Amino acid sequence: TLPEKKMVFKGLVTNKEDMNKLMLTPLIRYPLPGGSALITFEKAEVAQRIIAAKEHVVELSYGEELEEHDRCRVRVQAAPVELLLPSTLEMGLTRSSRSILVSDLPSLGISDESLLDKLELFFSKTKNGGGEVESREFLDDSGQVVLTFAQDGVAEPLIARGHIQVLIGKGKYELKISPCLNGDITSLQLQPCCCPRTVLLSGIPPVLGQESMRDTLEIHFQKASRGGGEVDALAYVPAGWWGVAVFTEDVALP
């Protein structure tokens, strides 16, 4: 299930072949139950060795001189992390007949709500080429505003102008007017993907505190003698808790 997301497309297209393409960057939220951990190694081959072994005996008494019968060990299970990633996304776009996208807004040091009030006041006047404003909304993280008019025939002439000078307070500012597009996903295809460097550890009993268990797991799995290697990241969720891990695109470093 994909959440509704408002987007603003900006910039110039230099290659005509790219005009109908939309690049997706994965941001996957992965539920992590209690008694489990995610461990990401610097090298993929280390993760594959850990997964191939399936079960690991983790020593909990590192650094202590104990007799064999006094040592404490736990068995944990290792498994790959499998995610569903979008491979193909098709969107149908429709141009709104009553809405405009207002950009190049000035930075006036006033609240967003006050700026929306001033824009609504300007664009609601017929002498400015506007009409009754039905709704107004700031688009998240874009610094742009969508204004929707109550009647047809108001938005198109404003869009045709492209720019308009707006009186806000004691200053005049030239704002850009663009069409507002509504999009719906018409086709979405997913493909399974295994994280090459990350391993899911499960069956971890709550015999140590959270920080101590995390350190113990990292010490164990970074030992080359146990098939491990350098650990890039480790997240542990104790029994009785739930966590959420966020996976992003794995970019190789030079």
Tab-separated table of C-alpha atoms in Angstrom, residues 36-180:
chain	number	residue	atom	x	y	z
A	36	SER	CA	15.496	-10.021	16.916
A	37	ALA	CA	18.240	-7.909	15.412
A	38	LEU	CA	19.340	-6.598	12.042
A	39	ILE	CA	23.053	-6.637	11.363
A	40	THR	CA	24.598	-5.011	8.292
A	41	PHE	CA	28.134	-5.967	7.328
A	42	GLU	CA	30.542	-3.891	5.288
A	43	LYS	CA	30.951	-6.763	2.820
A	44	ALA	CA	28.158	-8.787	1.227
A	45	GLU	CA	30.145	-12.042	1.279
A	46	VAL	CA	30.267	-11.926	5.093
A	47	ALA	CA	26.481	-11.613	5.303
A	48	GLN	CA	26.060	-14.567	2.947
A	49	ARG	CA	28.349	-16.738	5.108
A	50	ILE	CA	26.353	-15.873	8.225
A	51	ILE	CA	23.066	-16.690	6.467
A	52	ALA	CA	24.413	-19.975	5.083
A	53	ALA	CA	25.322	-21.160	8.604
A	54	LYS	CA	21.663	-20.570	9.696
A	55	GLU	CA	22.311	-21.086	13.444
A	56	HIS	CA	24.963	-19.394	15.578
A	57	VAL	CA	26.060	-19.956	19.164
A	58	VAL	CA	26.814	-16.590	20.771
A	59	GLU	CA	29.071	-16.405	23.815
A	60	LEU	CA	27.669	-14.026	26.458
A	61	SER	CA	30.647	-13.973	28.826
A	62	TYR	CA	33.385	-12.335	26.758
A	63	GLY	CA	36.261	-10.939	28.768
A	64	GLU	CA	35.558	-13.116	31.803
A	65	GLU	CA	37.787	-15.954	32.972
A	66	LEU	CA	35.145	-18.609	33.599
A	67	GLU	CA	35.213	-22.372	33.674
A	68	GLU	CA	33.557	-24.118	30.744
A	69	HIS	CA	30.511	-25.160	32.817
A	70	ASP	CA	29.994	-21.555	33.986
A	71	ARG	CA	29.955	-20.005	30.500
A	72	CYS	CA	26.664	-18.772	29.107
A	73	ARG	CA	25.752	-19.148	25.456
A	74	VAL	CA	22.616	-18.555	23.381
A	75	ARG	CA	21.595	-19.895	19.982
A	76	VAL	CA	20.289	-17.408	17.427
A	77	GLN	CA	18.930	-17.997	13.935
A	78	ALA	CA	20.223	-16.128	10.875
A	79	ALA	CA	18.053	-15.492	7.820
A	80	PRO	CA	18.105	-13.195	4.784
A	81	VAL	CA	16.137	-9.945	4.758
A	82	GLU	CA	13.657	-10.073	1.891
A	83	LEU	CA	11.915	-6.912	0.701
A	84	LEU	CA	9.435	-6.069	-2.040
A	85	LEU	CA	10.702	-3.191	-4.165
A	86	PRO	CA	8.804	-1.348	-6.928
A	87	SER	CA	10.156	-2.231	-10.348
A	88	THR	CA	7.641	-0.488	-12.603
A	89	LEU	CA	5.354	2.430	-11.823
A	90	GLU	CA	2.894	4.021	-14.223
A	91	MET	CA	0.947	7.144	-13.353
A	92	GLY	CA	-1.996	8.777	-15.022
A	93	LEU	CA	-1.906	12.584	-14.814
A	94	THR	CA	-4.888	14.910	-15.167
A	95	ARG	CA	-4.699	18.680	-15.261
A	96	SER	CA	-6.949	20.394	-12.740
A	97	SER	CA	-9.347	22.882	-14.318
A	98	ARG	CA	-9.777	24.932	-11.141
A	99	SER	CA	-6.362	24.843	-9.440
A	100	ILE	CA	-3.080	26.695	-9.914
A	101	LEU	CA	0.400	26.130	-8.504
A	102	VAL	CA	1.953	29.304	-7.100
A	103	SER	CA	5.757	29.358	-6.711
A	104	ASP	CA	8.668	31.796	-6.277
A	105	LEU	CA	7.062	32.901	-3.015
A	106	PRO	CA	8.957	35.594	-1.083
A	107	SER	CA	10.444	35.011	2.347
A	108	LEU	CA	8.667	37.589	4.491
A	109	GLY	CA	9.236	36.209	7.974
A	110	ILE	CA	5.521	35.574	8.533
A	111	SER	CA	3.677	32.355	9.263
A	112	ASP	CA	2.484	30.082	6.450
A	113	GLU	CA	-1.106	30.747	7.452
A	114	SER	CA	-0.646	34.519	7.184
A	115	LEU	CA	0.935	34.153	3.744
A	116	LEU	CA	-1.965	31.939	2.629
A	117	ASP	CA	-4.410	34.603	3.834
A	118	LYS	CA	-2.629	37.276	1.788
A	119	LEU	CA	-2.559	35.090	-1.328
A	120	GLU	CA	-6.239	34.240	-0.969
A	121	LEU	CA	-7.079	37.913	-0.540
A	122	PHE	CA	-5.211	38.836	-3.737
A	123	PHE	CA	-6.430	35.987	-5.927
A	124	SER	CA	-10.042	36.276	-4.795
A	125	LYS	CA	-10.371	39.693	-6.482
A	126	THR	CA	-11.659	39.726	-10.054
A	127	LYS	CA	-9.630	42.856	-10.859
A	128	ASN	CA	-6.506	40.742	-10.292
A	129	GLY	CA	-7.800	38.068	-12.650
A	130	GLY	CA	-8.931	35.815	-9.816
A	131	GLY	CA	-12.144	34.610	-8.268
A	132	GLU	CA	-13.545	33.008	-5.137
A	133	VAL	CA	-10.908	30.748	-3.588
A	134	GLU	CA	-12.323	27.438	-2.463
A	135	SER	CA	-9.184	26.047	-0.816
A	136	ARG	CA	-5.495	26.816	-0.367
A	137	GLU	CA	-2.664	24.525	0.665
A	138	PHE	CA	1.096	24.597	1.159
A	139	LEU	CA	2.821	21.645	-0.484
A	140	ASP	CA	5.124	19.821	1.897
A	141	ASP	CA	8.841	20.674	1.634
A	142	SER	CA	8.417	22.634	-1.598
A	143	GLY	CA	7.609	26.194	-0.550
A	144	GLN	CA	4.783	26.237	-3.110
A	145	VAL	CA	1.048	26.737	-2.790
A	146	VAL	CA	-1.950	25.186	-4.516
A	147	LEU	CA	-4.963	27.488	-4.851
A	148	THR	CA	-8.291	26.011	-5.953
A	149	PHE	CA	-11.040	28.306	-7.214
A	150	ALA	CA	-14.757	27.727	-6.735
A	151	GLN	CA	-15.563	28.195	-10.431
A	152	ASP	CA	-14.200	27.045	-13.786
A	153	GLY	CA	-12.590	29.569	-16.086
A	154	VAL	CA	-10.475	31.345	-13.471
A	155	ALA	CA	-7.378	29.147	-13.376
A	156	GLU	CA	-6.626	28.882	-17.114
A	157	PRO	CA	-6.125	32.628	-17.831
A	158	LEU	CA	-3.816	32.885	-14.821
A	159	ILE	CA	-1.791	29.875	-16.002
A	160	ALA	CA	-1.563	31.385	-19.495
A	161	ARG	CA	0.003	34.511	-18.018
A	162	GLY	CA	2.749	32.440	-16.370
A	163	HIS	CA	3.734	35.204	-13.933
A	164	ILE	CA	1.819	37.785	-11.937
A	165	GLN	CA	2.804	40.663	-9.680
A	166	VAL	CA	1.238	40.291	-6.251
A	167	LEU	CA	0.996	43.024	-3.644
A	168	ILE	CA	1.835	41.550	-0.244
A	169	GLY	CA	2.072	44.017	2.581
A	170	LYS	CA	4.083	46.995	1.310
A	171	GLY	CA	5.941	45.114	-1.404
A	172	LYS	CA	5.261	43.790	-4.882
A	173	TYR	CA	6.514	40.344	-5.780
A	174	GLU	CA	6.458	38.472	-9.064
A	175	LEU	CA	5.082	34.989	-8.548
A	176	LYS	CA	5.087	32.106	-10.990
A	177	ILE	CA	1.767	30.473	-11.932
A	178	SER	CA	1.833	26.880	-13.189
A	179	PRO	CA	-0.799	24.213	-13.896
A	180	CYS	CA	-1.683	21.790	-11.123
